[in-house]
Amino acid sequence: MLRICSLFILLMLPLIALADPSGVVRVIDGDTWDVGGARVRLFGIDTPETDQTCERGGELWRCGAWASREVRARYQGKTATCRAVTVDRYQRIVARCSVEGRDVGRDLVADGLALAYRRYSMDYDLDEKRAAVQGIGLHGADVQRPSDFRAAQRQVNVQPAPGDCRIKGNISSKGERIYHVPGQEHYNRTKISPAKGERWFCIEAEARAAGWRRAKR
């Protein structure tokens, strides 16, 4: 009986993961939100990374921070209704979301706060082209595609692991001991500095036994 219950739970996990989230919005960044407590990646759009810069009028512009700030001002604390599409490798629910009956992805792209993520969807292709013609928002600057920026960052930030011990034990600015495993969102950009007490681990059990906790993303 116990085995049957366990099998039922395992079969239900994909359905639970793909539940349609709804609720109050907490903006993590331009395209990643918490909706009713569920971590959601907005489908079909891509916004600059928070630390990404663009060139505008011959000067560097913190376009990623700007996009996150503008999206937060628009949607923080409002209620969103989302329809799940899939779950990404970071266990975020990739979903189409609406606020006050309007498609969030379409509005963000149309207003130059996000770019169409054509690798996954062509839904907002024309919206981006219209915004580009009018020079709205991000289109008033020289903007690197966020996906290209992330790829470049991964190349720059790769730090070779010592042998097969590839788990990174990092100490945050708050003194928290957090470990990152290959494939997690911030793994490649995380640098290990033994001088600060940071270290590499071979297995997760070793990291936990030493007092580190696993990174959430």
JSON list of C-alpha atoms in Angstrom, two decimals:
[
{"chain": "A", "resi": 1, "resn": "MET", "atom": "CA", "xyz": [0.00, 0.00, 0.00]},
{"chain": "A", "resi": 2, "resn": "LEU", "atom": "CA", "xyz": [2.84, 2.37, 0.89]},
{"chain": "A", "resi": 3, "resn": "ARG", "atom": "CA", "xyz": [4.50, 1.72, -2.46]},
{"chain": "A", "resi": 4, "resn": "ILE", "atom": "CA", "xyz": [1.25, 2.45, -4.30]},
{"chain": "A", "resi": 5, "resn": "CYS", "atom": "CA", "xyz": [0.86, 5.77, -2.44]},
{"chain": "A", "resi": 6, "resn": "SER", "atom": "CA", "xyz": [4.47, 6.71, -3.22]},
{"chain": "A", "resi": 7, "resn": "LEU", "atom": "CA", "xyz": [3.97, 5.92, -6.91]},
{"chain": "A", "resi": 8, "resn": "PHE", "atom": "CA", "xyz": [0.80, 8.02, -6.97]},
{"chain": "A", "resi": 9, "resn": "ILE", "atom": "CA", "xyz": [2.65, 10.98, -5.44]},
{"chain": "A", "resi": 10, "resn": "LEU", "atom": "CA", "xyz": [5.46, 10.69, -8.00]},
{"chain": "A", "resi": 11, "resn": "LEU", "atom": "CA", "xyz": [2.97, 10.59, -10.87]},
{"chain": "A", "resi": 12, "resn": "MET", "atom": "CA", "xyz": [1.23, 13.67, -9.51]},
{"chain": "A", "resi": 13, "resn": "LEU", "atom": "CA", "xyz": [4.41, 15.79, -9.19]},
{"chain": "A", "resi": 14, "resn": "PRO", "atom": "CA", "xyz": [4.46, 17.03, -12.84]},
{"chain": "A", "resi": 15, "resn": "LEU", "atom": "CA", "xyz": [0.80, 18.06, -12.51]},
{"chain": "A", "resi": 16, "resn": "ILE", "atom": "CA", "xyz": [1.49, 19.91, -9.27]},
{"chain": "A", "resi": 17, "resn": "ALA", "atom": "CA", "xyz": [4.50, 21.66, -10.81]},
{"chain": "A", "resi": 18, "resn": "LEU", "atom": "CA", "xyz": [2.38, 22.82, -13.76]},
{"chain": "A", "resi": 19, "resn": "ALA", "atom": "CA", "xyz": [-0.47, 24.18, -11.67]},
{"chain": "A", "resi": 20, "resn": "ASP", "atom": "CA", "xyz": [-1.59, 27.59, -12.96]},
{"chain": "A", "resi": 21, "resn": "PRO", "atom": "CA", "xyz": [-0.30, 30.13, -10.42]},
{"chain": "A", "resi": 22, "resn": "SER", "atom": "CA", "xyz": [-2.30, 33.17, -9.43]},
{"chain": "A", "resi": 23, "resn": "GLY", "atom": "CA", "xyz": [-2.10, 35.73, -6.68]},
{"chain": "A", "resi": 24, "resn": "VAL", "atom": "CA", "xyz": [-0.19, 38.80, -5.54]},
{"chain": "A", "resi": 25, "resn": "VAL", "atom": "CA", "xyz": [2.91, 39.68, -7.58]},
{"chain": "A", "resi": 26, "resn": "ARG", "atom": "CA", "xyz": [6.36, 40.14, -6.12]},
{"chain": "A", "resi": 27, "resn": "VAL", "atom": "CA", "xyz": [8.80, 41.20, -8.87]},
{"chain": "A", "resi": 28, "resn": "ILE", "atom": "CA", "xyz": [12.21, 39.49, -8.70]},
{"chain": "A", "resi": 29, "resn": "ASP", "atom": "CA", "xyz": [13.37, 41.07, -11.95]},
{"chain": "A", "resi": 30, "resn": "GLY", "atom": "CA", "xyz": [11.80, 42.07, -15.24]},
{"chain": "A", "resi": 31, "resn": "ASP", "atom": "CA", "xyz": [10.78, 38.59, -16.37]},
{"chain": "A", "resi": 32, "resn": "THR", "atom": "CA", "xyz": [10.89, 36.58, -13.14]},
{"chain": "A", "resi": 33, "resn": "TRP", "atom": "CA", "xyz": [8.15, 37.00, -10.54]},
{"chain": "A", "resi": 34, "resn": "ASP", "atom": "CA", "xyz": [6.72, 35.35, -7.48]},
{"chain": "A", "resi": 35, "resn": "VAL", "atom": "CA", "xyz": [2.99, 34.95, -8.11]},
{"chain": "A", "resi": 36, "resn": "GLY", "atom": "CA", "xyz": [1.02, 33.83, -5.10]},
{"chain": "A", "resi": 37, "resn": "GLY", "atom": "CA", "xyz": [4.23, 32.33, -3.70]},
{"chain": "A", "resi": 38, "resn": "ALA", "atom": "CA", "xyz": [5.16, 30.41, -6.90]},
{"chain": "A", "resi": 39, "resn": "ARG", "atom": "CA", "xyz": [8.31, 31.35, -8.83]},
{"chain": "A", "resi": 40, "resn": "VAL", "atom": "CA", "xyz": [7.27, 32.25, -12.39]},
{"chain": "A", "resi": 41, "resn": "ARG", "atom": "CA", "xyz": [9.32, 32.96, -15.52]},
{"chain": "A", "resi": 42, "resn": "LEU", "atom": "CA", "xyz": [7.22, 34.99, -17.96]},
{"chain": "A", "resi": 43, "resn": "PHE", "atom": "CA", "xyz": [6.82, 33.11, -21.23]},
{"chain": "A", "resi": 44, "resn": "GLY", "atom": "CA", "xyz": [7.97, 34.49, -24.58]},
{"chain": "A", "resi": 45, "resn": "ILE", "atom": "CA", "xyz": [9.86, 37.55, -23.32]},
{"chain": "A", "resi": 46, "resn": "ASP", "atom": "CA", "xyz": [13.38, 38.35, -22.13]},
{"chain": "A", "resi": 47, "resn": "THR", "atom": "CA", "xyz": [14.47, 41.41, -20.15]},
{"chain": "A", "resi": 48, "resn": "PRO", "atom": "CA", "xyz": [18.05, 42.57, -19.61]},
{"chain": "A", "resi": 49, "resn": "GLU", "atom": "CA", "xyz": [19.79, 41.03, -16.61]},
{"chain": "A", "resi": 50, "resn": "THR", "atom": "CA", "xyz": [19.87, 43.21, -13.50]},
{"chain": "A", "resi": 51, "resn": "ASP", "atom": "CA", "xyz": [23.64, 43.78, -13.87]},
{"chain": "A", "resi": 52, "resn": "GLN", "atom": "CA", "xyz": [23.47, 44.30, -17.65]},
{"chain": "A", "resi": 53, "resn": "THR", "atom": "CA", "xyz": [24.41, 47.67, -19.11]},
{"chain": "A", "resi": 54, "resn": "CYS", "atom": "CA", "xyz": [23.55, 49.20, -22.49]},
{"chain": "A", "resi": 55, "resn": "GLU", "atom": "CA", "xyz": [24.89, 52.18, -24.40]},
{"chain": "A", "resi": 56, "resn": "ARG", "atom": "CA", "xyz": [22.67, 55.23, -24.75]},
{"chain": "A", "resi": 57, "resn": "GLY", "atom": "CA", "xyz": [23.78, 58.58, -26.12]},
{"chain": "A", "resi": 58, "resn": "GLY", "atom": "CA", "xyz": [27.42, 57.49, -25.96]},
{"chain": "A", "resi": 59, "resn": "GLU", "atom": "CA", "xyz": [27.19, 56.62, -22.26]},
{"chain": "A", "resi": 60, "resn": "LEU", "atom": "CA", "xyz": [26.69, 53.41, -20.32]},
{"chain": "A", "resi": 61, "resn": "TRP", "atom": "CA", "xyz": [23.15, 52.95, -19.04]},
{"chain": "A", "resi": 62, "resn": "ARG", "atom": "CA", "xyz": [22.12, 50.38, -16.41]},
{"chain": "A", "resi": 63, "resn": "CYS", "atom": "CA", "xyz": [19.31, 49.12, -18.59]},
{"chain": "A", "resi": 64, "resn": "GLY", "atom": "CA", "xyz": [18.82, 45.88, -16.64]},
{"chain": "A", "resi": 65, "resn": "ALA", "atom": "CA", "xyz": [18.29, 47.66, -13.33]},
{"chain": "A", "resi": 66, "resn": "TRP", "atom": "CA", "xyz": [16.03, 50.17, -15.10]},
{"chain": "A", "resi": 67, "resn": "ALA", "atom": "CA", "xyz": [13.84, 47.44, -16.62]},
{"chain": "A", "resi": 68, "resn": "SER", "atom": "CA", "xyz": [13.46, 45.67, -13.27]},
{"chain": "A", "resi": 69, "resn": "ARG", "atom": "CA", "xyz": [12.61, 48.94, -11.55]},
{"chain": "A", "resi": 70, "resn": "GLU", "atom": "CA", "xyz": [9.98, 49.88, -14.15]},
{"chain": "A", "resi": 71, "resn": "VAL", "atom": "CA", "xyz": [8.35, 46.45, -14.08]},
{"chain": "A", "resi": 72, "resn": "ARG", "atom": "CA", "xyz": [8.30, 46.53, -10.27]},
{"chain": "A", "resi": 73, "resn": "ALA", "atom": "CA", "xyz": [6.64, 49.96, -10.28]},
{"chain": "A", "resi": 74, "resn": "ARG", "atom": "CA", "xyz": [3.93, 48.67, -12.62]},
{"chain": "A", "resi": 75, "resn": "TYR", "atom": "CA", "xyz": [3.11, 45.29, -11.13]},
{"chain": "A", "resi": 76, "resn": "GLN", "atom": "CA", "xyz": [4.40, 44.89, -7.58]},
{"chain": "A", "resi": 77, "resn": "GLY", "atom": "CA", "xyz": [1.50, 44.07, -5.25]},
{"chain": "A", "resi": 78, "resn": "LYS", "atom": "CA", "xyz": [-1.05, 43.59, -8.03]},
{"chain": "A", "resi": 79, "resn": "THR", "atom": "CA", "xyz": [-2.86, 40.32, -8.67]},
{"chain": "A", "resi": 80, "resn": "ALA", "atom": "CA", "xyz": [-1.81, 38.19, -11.64]},
{"chain": "A", "resi": 81, "resn": "THR", "atom": "CA", "xyz": [-3.49, 35.21, -13.24]},
{"chain": "A", "resi": 82, "resn": "CYS", "atom": "CA", "xyz": [-1.10, 32.87, -15.06]},
{"chain": "A", "resi": 83, "resn": "ARG", "atom": "CA", "xyz": [-1.37, 29.89, -17.36]},
{"chain": "A", "resi": 84, "resn": "ALA", "atom": "CA", "xyz": [1.52, 27.47, -17.07]},
{"chain": "A", "resi": 85, "resn": "VAL", "atom": "CA", "xyz": [3.37, 26.40, -20.23]},
{"chain": "A", "resi": 86, "resn": "THR", "atom": "CA", "xyz": [6.23, 24.32, -18.81]},
{"chain": "A", "resi": 87, "resn": "VAL", "atom": "CA", "xyz": [8.82, 24.18, -16.03]},
{"chain": "A", "resi": 88, "resn": "ASP", "atom": "CA", "xyz": [12.38, 25.32, -16.77]},
{"chain": "A", "resi": 89, "resn": "ARG", "atom": "CA", "xyz": [15.65, 23.84, -15.55]},
{"chain": "A", "resi": 90, "resn": "TYR", "atom": "CA", "xyz": [15.62, 26.14, -12.53]},
{"chain": "A", "resi": 91, "resn": "GLN", "atom": "CA", "xyz": [12.22, 24.71, -11.52]},
{"chain": "A", "resi": 92, "resn": "ARG", "atom": "CA", "xyz": [10.44, 27.97, -12.32]},
{"chain": "A", "resi": 93, "resn": "ILE", "atom": "CA", "xyz": [6.97, 27.75, -13.81]},
{"chain": "A", "resi": 94, "resn": "VAL", "atom": "CA", "xyz": [7.15, 29.27, -17.30]},
{"chain": "A", "resi": 95, "resn": "ALA", "atom": "CA", "xyz": [3.77, 30.91, -17.79]},
{"chain": "A", "resi": 96, "resn": "ARG", "atom": "CA", "xyz": [1.69, 33.46, -19.66]},
{"chain": "A", "resi": 97, "resn": "CYS", "atom": "CA", "xyz": [0.39, 35.98, -17.12]},
{"chain": "A", "resi": 98, "resn": "SER", "atom": "CA", "xyz": [-2.26, 38.66, -17.19]},
{"chain": "A", "resi": 99, "resn": "VAL", "atom": "CA", "xyz": [-2.91, 41.56, -14.83]},
{"chain": "A", "resi": 100, "resn": "GLU", "atom": "CA", "xyz": [-6.23, 43.41, -14.94]},
{"chain": "A", "resi": 101, "resn": "GLY", "atom": "CA", "xyz": [-7.12, 41.37, -18.02]},
{"chain": "A", "resi": 102, "resn": "ARG", "atom": "CA", "xyz": [-4.06, 42.42, -20.03]},
{"chain": "A", "resi": 103, "resn": "ASP", "atom": "CA", "xyz": [-1.31, 40.15, -21.34]},
{"chain": "A", "resi": 104, "resn": "VAL", "atom": "CA", "xyz": [1.76, 41.16, -19.32]},
{"chain": "A", "resi": 105, "resn": "GLY", "atom": "CA", "xyz": [4.25, 39.83, -21.88]},
{"chain": "A", "resi": 106, "resn": "ARG", "atom": "CA", "xyz": [2.66, 41.78, -24.73]},
{"chain": "A", "resi": 107, "resn": "ASP", "atom": "CA", "xyz": [2.52, 45.01, -22.73]},
{"chain": "A", "resi": 108, "resn": "LEU", "atom": "CA", "xyz": [6.15, 44.75, -21.60]},
{"chain": "A", "resi": 109, "resn": "VAL", "atom": "CA", "xyz": [7.40, 44.14, -25.15]},
{"chain": "A", "resi": 110, "resn": "ALA", "atom": "CA", "xyz": [5.15, 46.79, -26.69]},
{"chain": "A", "resi": 111, "resn": "ASP", "atom": "CA", "xyz": [6.39, 49.36, -24.17]},
{"chain": "A", "resi": 112, "resn": "GLY", "atom": "CA", "xyz": [10.07, 48.56, -24.70]},
{"chain": "A", "resi": 113, "resn": "LEU", "atom": "CA", "xyz": [10.62, 47.04, -21.26]},
{"chain": "A", "resi": 114, "resn": "ALA", "atom": "CA", "xyz": [11.33, 43.56, -22.63]},
{"chain": "A", "resi": 115, "resn": "LEU", "atom": "CA", "xyz": [12.34, 41.87, -25.88]},
{"chain": "A", "resi": 116, "resn": "ALA", "atom": "CA", "xyz": [10.54, 39.05, -27.65]},
{"chain": "A", "resi": 117, "resn": "TYR", "atom": "CA", "xyz": [12.23, 35.75, -26.81]},
{"chain": "A", "resi": 118, "resn": "ARG", "atom": "CA", "xyz": [11.95, 34.30, -30.31]},
{"chain": "A", "resi": 119, "resn": "ARG", "atom": "CA", "xyz": [13.86, 31.15, -29.39]},
{"chain": "A", "resi": 120, "resn": "TYR", "atom": "CA", "xyz": [10.71, 30.03, -27.57]},
{"chain": "A", "resi": 121, "resn": "SER", "atom": "CA", "xyz": [7.86, 32.00, -29.10]},
{"chain": "A", "resi": 122, "resn": "MET", "atom": "CA", "xyz": [7.03, 34.37, -31.94]},
{"chain": "A", "resi": 123, "resn": "ASP", "atom": "CA", "xyz": [3.95, 35.68, -30.14]},
{"chain": "A", "resi": 124, "resn": "TYR", "atom": "CA", "xyz": [5.47, 39.11, -29.46]},
{"chain": "A", "resi": 125, "resn": "ASP", "atom": "CA", "xyz": [7.61, 39.48, -32.58]},
{"chain": "A", "resi": 126, "resn": "LEU", "atom": "CA", "xyz": [5.49, 42.23, -34.17]},
{"chain": "A", "resi": 127, "resn": "ASP", "atom": "CA", "xyz": [5.10, 44.04, -30.84]},
{"chain": "A", "resi": 128, "resn": "GLU", "atom": "CA", "xyz": [8.88, 44.30, -30.55]},
{"chain": "A", "resi": 129, "resn": "LYS", "atom": "CA", "xyz": [9.26, 45.46, -34.15]},
{"chain": "A", "resi": 130, "resn": "ARG", "atom": "CA", "xyz": [6.73, 48.25, -33.63]},
{"chain": "A", "resi": 131, "resn": "ALA", "atom": "CA", "xyz": [8.48, 49.35, -30.43]},
{"chain": "A", "resi": 132, "resn": "ALA", "atom": "CA", "xyz": [11.84, 49.29, -32.23]},
{"chain": "A", "resi": 133, "resn": "VAL", "atom": "CA", "xyz": [10.56, 51.49, -35.06]},
{"chain": "A", "resi": 134, "resn": "GLN", "atom": "CA", "xyz": [9.36, 54.04, -32.51]},
{"chain": "A", "resi": 135, "resn": "GLY", "atom": "CA", "xyz": [12.52, 53.84, -30.38]},
{"chain": "A", "resi": 136, "resn": "ILE", "atom": "CA", "xyz": [10.52, 53.07, -27.24]},
{"chain": "A", "resi": 137, "resn": "GLY", "atom": "CA", "xyz": [12.24, 52.11, -23.99]},
{"chain": "A", "resi": 138, "resn": "LEU", "atom": "CA", "xyz": [15.14, 49.72, -24.57]},
{"chain": "A", "resi": 139, "resn": "HIS", "atom": "CA", "xyz": [15.01, 50.49, -28.27]},
{"chain": "A", "resi": 140, "resn": "GLY", "atom": "CA", "xyz": [16.33, 53.98, -27.61]},
{"chain": "A", "resi": 141, "resn": "ALA", "atom": "CA", "xyz": [19.69, 52.40, -26.75]},
{"chain": "A", "resi": 142, "resn": "ASP", "atom": "CA", "xyz": [22.20, 49.91, -28.10]},
{"chain": "A", "resi": 143, "resn": "VAL", "atom": "CA", "xyz": [21.01, 46.77, -26.29]},
{"chain": "A", "resi": 144, "resn": "GLN", "atom": "CA", "xyz": [22.65, 43.36, -26.36]},
{"chain": "A", "resi": 145, "resn": "ARG", "atom": "CA", "xyz": [20.15, 40.51, -26.39]},
{"chain": "A", "resi": 146, "resn": "PRO", "atom": "CA", "xyz": [19.88, 39.24, -22.79]},
{"chain": "A", "resi": 147, "resn": "SER", "atom": "CA", "xyz": [20.50, 35.67, -23.95]},
{"chain": "A", "resi": 148, "resn": "ASP", "atom": "CA", "xyz": [23.73, 36.79, -25.66]},
{"chain": "A", "resi": 149, "resn": "PHE", "atom": "CA", "xyz": [24.74, 38.71, -22.53]},
{"chain": "A", "resi": 150, "resn": "ARG", "atom": "CA", "xyz": [24.21, 35.60, -20.38]},
{"chain": "A", "resi": 151, "resn": "ALA", "atom": "CA", "xyz": [26.21, 33.45, -22.78]},
{"chain": "A", "resi": 152, "resn": "ALA", "atom": "CA", "xyz": [29.08, 35.95, -22.71]},
{"chain": "A", "resi": 153, "resn": "GLN", "atom": "CA", "xyz": [28.98, 36.08, -18.91]},
{"chain": "A", "resi": 154, "resn": "ARG", "atom": "CA", "xyz": [29.18, 32.30, -18.72]},
{"chain": "A", "resi": 155, "resn": "GLN", "atom": "CA", "xyz": [32.30, 32.31, -20.86]},
{"chain": "A", "resi": 156, "resn": "VAL", "atom": "CA", "xyz": [33.95, 35.07, -18.80]},
{"chain": "A", "resi": 157, "resn": "ASN", "atom": "CA", "xyz": [33.02, 33.66, -15.42]},
{"chain": "A", "resi": 158, "resn": "VAL", "atom": "CA", "xyz": [33.93, 30.01, -15.87]},
{"chain": "A", "resi": 159, "resn": "GLN", "atom": "CA", "xyz": [36.28, 28.99, -13.07]},
{"chain": "A", "resi": 160, "resn": "PRO", "atom": "CA", "xyz": [37.92, 25.58, -13.45]},
{"chain": "A", "resi": 161, "resn": "ALA", "atom": "CA", "xyz": [37.07, 23.11, -10.70]},
{"chain": "A", "resi": 162, "resn": "PRO", "atom": "CA", "xyz": [39.80, 21.15, -8.92]},
{"chain": "A", "resi": 163, "resn": "GLY", "atom": "CA", "xyz": [39.35, 17.64, -10.25]},
{"chain": "A", "resi": 164, "resn": "ASP", "atom": "CA", "xyz": [35.86, 16.22, -9.85]},
{"chain": "A", "resi": 165, "resn": "CYS", "atom": "CA", "xyz": [34.95, 18.50, -6.93]},
{"chain": "A", "resi": 166, "resn": "ARG", "atom": "CA", "xyz": [32.67, 20.90, -8.80]},
{"chain": "A", "resi": 167, "resn": "ILE", "atom": "CA", "xyz": [30.34, 22.18, -6.06]},
{"chain": "A", "resi": 168, "resn": "LYS", "atom": "CA", "xyz": [31.07, 25.81, -5.16]},
{"chain": "A", "resi": 169, "resn": "GLY", "atom": "CA", "xyz": [30.91, 26.76, -1.48]},
{"chain": "A", "resi": 170, "resn": "ASN", "atom": "CA", "xyz": [30.38, 30.53, -1.54]},
{"chain": "A", "resi": 171, "resn": "ILE", "atom": "CA", "xyz": [30.08, 32.98, 1.37]},
{"chain": "A", "resi": 172, "resn": "SER", "atom": "CA", "xyz": [27.57, 35.76, 0.69]},
{"chain": "A", "resi": 173, "resn": "SER", "atom": "CA", "xyz": [27.94, 39.41, 1.62]},
{"chain": "A", "resi": 174, "resn": "LYS", "atom": "CA", "xyz": [25.74, 38.65, 4.64]},
{"chain": "A", "resi": 175, "resn": "GLY", "atom": "CA", "xyz": [28.04, 35.85, 5.75]},
{"chain": "A", "resi": 176, "resn": "GLU", "atom": "CA", "xyz": [25.72, 33.05, 4.65]},
{"chain": "A", "resi": 177, "resn": "ARG", "atom": "CA", "xyz": [27.42, 29.86, 3.52]},
{"chain": "A", "resi": 178, "resn": "ILE", "atom": "CA", "xyz": [25.71, 28.83, 0.29]},
{"chain": "A", "resi": 179, "resn": "TYR", "atom": "CA", "xyz": [26.76, 26.15, -2.18]},
{"chain": "A", "resi": 180, "resn": "HIS", "atom": "CA", "xyz": [26.01, 26.07, -5.90]},
{"chain": "A", "resi": 181, "resn": "VAL", "atom": "CA", "xyz": [25.89, 22.93, -8.02]},
{"chain": "A", "resi": 182, "resn": "PRO", "atom": "CA", "xyz": [26.50, 22.81, -11.80]},
{"chain": "A", "resi": 183, "resn": "GLY", "atom": "CA", "xyz": [23.36, 23.82, -13.70]},
{"chain": "A", "resi": 184, "resn": "GLN", "atom": "CA", "xyz": [22.04, 26.28, -11.13]},
{"chain": "A", "resi": 185, "resn": "GLU", "atom": "CA", "xyz": [21.37, 29.84, -12.25]},
{"chain": "A", "resi": 186, "resn": "HIS", "atom": "CA", "xyz": [24.33, 31.53, -10.54]},
{"chain": "A", "resi": 187, "resn": "TYR", "atom": "CA", "xyz": [26.82, 28.67, -10.72]},
{"chain": "A", "resi": 188, "resn": "ASN", "atom": "CA", "xyz": [29.02, 29.99, -13.53]},
{"chain": "A", "resi": 189, "resn": "ARG", "atom": "CA", "xyz": [29.20, 33.55, -12.23]},
{"chain": "A", "resi": 190, "resn": "THR", "atom": "CA", "xyz": [30.09, 32.41, -8.69]},
{"chain": "A", "resi": 191, "resn": "LYS", "atom": "CA", "xyz": [33.82, 32.70, -7.93]},
{"chain": "A", "resi": 192, "resn": "ILE", "atom": "CA", "xyz": [35.50, 30.76, -5.15]},
{"chain": "A", "resi": 193, "resn": "SER", "atom": "CA", "xyz": [38.05, 32.61, -3.03]},
{"chain": "A", "resi": 194, "resn": "PRO", "atom": "CA", "xyz": [39.82, 30.32, -0.55]},
{"chain": "A", "resi": 195, "resn": "ALA", "atom": "CA", "xyz": [41.28, 33.42, 1.13]},
{"chain": "A", "resi": 196, "resn": "LYS", "atom": "CA", "xyz": [37.74, 34.36, 2.23]},
{"chain": "A", "resi": 197, "resn": "GLY", "atom": "CA", "xyz": [37.04, 30.88, 3.56]},
{"chain": "A", "resi": 198, "resn": "GLU", "atom": "CA", "xyz": [35.21, 29.71, 0.45]},
{"chain": "A", "resi": 199, "resn": "ARG", "atom": "CA", "xyz": [35.85, 26.22, -0.84]},
{"chain": "A", "resi": 200, "resn": "TRP", "atom": "CA", "xyz": [35.02, 23.47, -3.33]},
{"chain": "A", "resi": 201, "resn": "PHE", "atom": "CA", "xyz": [33.05, 20.34, -2.42]},
{"chain": "A", "resi": 202, "resn": "CYS", "atom": "CA", "xyz": [32.88, 16.98, -4.14]},
{"chain": "A", "resi": 203, "resn": "ILE", "atom": "CA", "xyz": [29.37, 15.98, -3.01]},
{"chain": "A", "resi": 204, "resn": "GLU", "atom": "CA", "xyz": [26.40, 17.85, -1.54]},
{"chain": "A", "resi": 205, "resn": "ALA", "atom": "CA", "xyz": [26.45, 15.80, 1.66]},
{"chain": "A", "resi": 206, "resn": "GLU", "atom": "CA", "xyz": [29.96, 17.06, 2.31]},
{"chain": "A", "resi": 207, "resn": "ALA", "atom": "CA", "xyz": [28.86, 20.67, 1.81]},
{"chain": "A", "resi": 208, "resn": "ARG", "atom": "CA", "xyz": [25.87, 20.30, 4.16]},
{"chain": "A", "resi": 209, "resn": "ALA", "atom": "CA", "xyz": [27.99, 18.61, 6.81]},
{"chain": "A", "resi": 210, "resn": "ALA", "atom": "CA", "xyz": [30.38, 21.58, 6.68]},
{"chain": "A", "resi": 211, "resn": "GLY", "atom": "CA", "xyz": [27.53, 24.04, 7.31]},
{"chain": "A", "resi": 212, "resn": "TRP", "atom": "CA", "xyz": [26.68, 25.19, 3.80]},
{"chain": "A", "resi": 213, "resn": "ARG", "atom": "CA", "xyz": [23.13, 25.24, 2.43]},
{"chain": "A", "resi": 214, "resn": "ARG", "atom": "CA", "xyz": [22.09, 24.74, -1.20]},
{"chain": "A", "resi": 215, "resn": "ALA", "atom": "CA", "xyz": [21.35, 27.86, -3.27]},
{"chain": "A", "resi": 216, "resn": "LYS", "atom": "CA", "xyz": [17.66, 28.36, -4.02]},
{"chain": "A", "resi": 217, "resn": "ARG", "atom": "CA", "xyz": [18.28, 29.11, -7.73]}
]
